[in-house]
Amino acid sequence: LLEKLATNSDRRVAYLAQMQLWRLRLKSGDVTTSEPQRWQSRIDELPEELRYGGYFLLAQAYLQRGAQNSAVAAFLWLPMTDAPDHRLSARALLEAAETLASIGQSDKASQLYQELLKRYGDTTMAQDAQIMLERLTPESH
């Protein structure tokens, strides 16, 4: 069904179905080296209000392929553009911070955790950010 919807004449329906297919590819771990670049091109064709989920999936694809810096950039697109989905932006910011921490960029990760607490303090991701921030800076607590 998703494959059929991905070829729908209504471009919005087709793009949304395509992103659901990407989600399935991510879940199966079958993302190829060239797919994130193709996904980026597709996302750039979308109206901005449809790009948010695509950028989150793109970031996950980059992570799966081991391209952490590209993943961080894609995750940060959501909070930088004030995505209307408050929780998705918070999750993207958390994922970006965790990715930075995983590659030894603790100072940058700390800054993102602090930003998450400031901007999205009402989310469950803020609780996670607080825990991660305390782990990165145990001497201050």
PDB file of C-alpha atoms in Angstrom, residues 93-94 96-114 128-141:
ATOM      1  CA  LEU A  93      17.867  18.443  19.990  1.00  0.00           C
ATOM      2  CA  LEU A  94      18.358  15.587  22.458  1.00  0.00           C
ATOM      3  CA  ALA A  96      21.946  15.888  18.388  1.00  0.00           C
ATOM      4  CA  ALA A  97      23.397  16.373  21.872  1.00  0.00           C
ATOM      5  CA  GLU A  98      23.708  12.632  22.475  1.00  0.00           C
ATOM      6  CA  THR A  99      25.431  12.203  19.121  1.00  0.00           C
ATOM      7  CA  LEU A 100      27.915  14.946  19.940  1.00  0.00           C
ATOM      8  CA  ALA A 101      28.586  13.394  23.344  1.00  0.00           C
ATOM      9  CA  SER A 102      29.172  10.014  21.703  1.00  0.00           C
ATOM     10  CA  ILE A 103      31.932  11.446  19.504  1.00  0.00           C
ATOM     11  CA  GLY A 104      33.684  13.238  22.350  1.00  0.00           C
ATOM     12  CA  GLN A 105      32.297  16.731  21.818  1.00  0.00           C
ATOM     13  CA  SER A 106      31.101  17.114  25.398  1.00  0.00           C
ATOM     14  CA  ASP A 107      31.201  20.916  25.473  1.00  0.00           C
ATOM     15  CA  LYS A 108      28.931  21.190  22.448  1.00  0.00           C
ATOM     16  CA  ALA A 109      26.686  18.442  23.809  1.00  0.00           C
ATOM     17  CA  SER A 110      26.390  20.330  27.126  1.00  0.00           C
ATOM     18  CA  GLN A 111      25.363  23.490  25.292  1.00  0.00           C
ATOM     19  CA  LEU A 112      22.627  21.603  23.461  1.00  0.00           C
ATOM     20  CA  TYR A 113      21.385  19.927  26.644  1.00  0.00           C
ATOM     21  CA  GLN A 114      21.186  23.353  28.282  1.00  0.00           C
ATOM     22  CA  ASP A 128      16.696  13.082  29.865  1.00  0.00           C
ATOM     23  CA  ALA A 129      18.787  16.133  29.022  1.00  0.00           C
ATOM     24  CA  GLN A 130      19.127  17.005  32.710  1.00  0.00           C
ATOM     25  CA  ILE A 131      20.390  13.493  33.488  1.00  0.00           C
ATOM     26  CA  MET A 132      22.837  13.554  30.581  1.00  0.00           C
ATOM     27  CA  LEU A 133      24.048  17.025  31.508  1.00  0.00           C
ATOM     28  CA  GLU A 134      24.730  15.864  35.075  1.00  0.00           C
ATOM     29  CA  ARG A 135      26.720  12.916  33.718  1.00  0.00           C
ATOM     30  CA  LEU A 136      28.818  15.224  31.541  1.00  0.00           C
ATOM     31  CA  THR A 137      29.487  17.700  34.349  1.00  0.00           C
ATOM     32  CA  PRO A 138      29.430  15.702  37.612  1.00  0.00           C
ATOM     33  CA  GLU A 139      31.722  18.151  39.428  1.00  0.00           C
ATOM     34  CA  SER A 140      29.108  20.909  39.246  1.00  0.00           C
ATOM     35  CA  HIS A 141      26.475  18.847  41.071  1.00  0.00           C
TER      36      HIS A 141
END
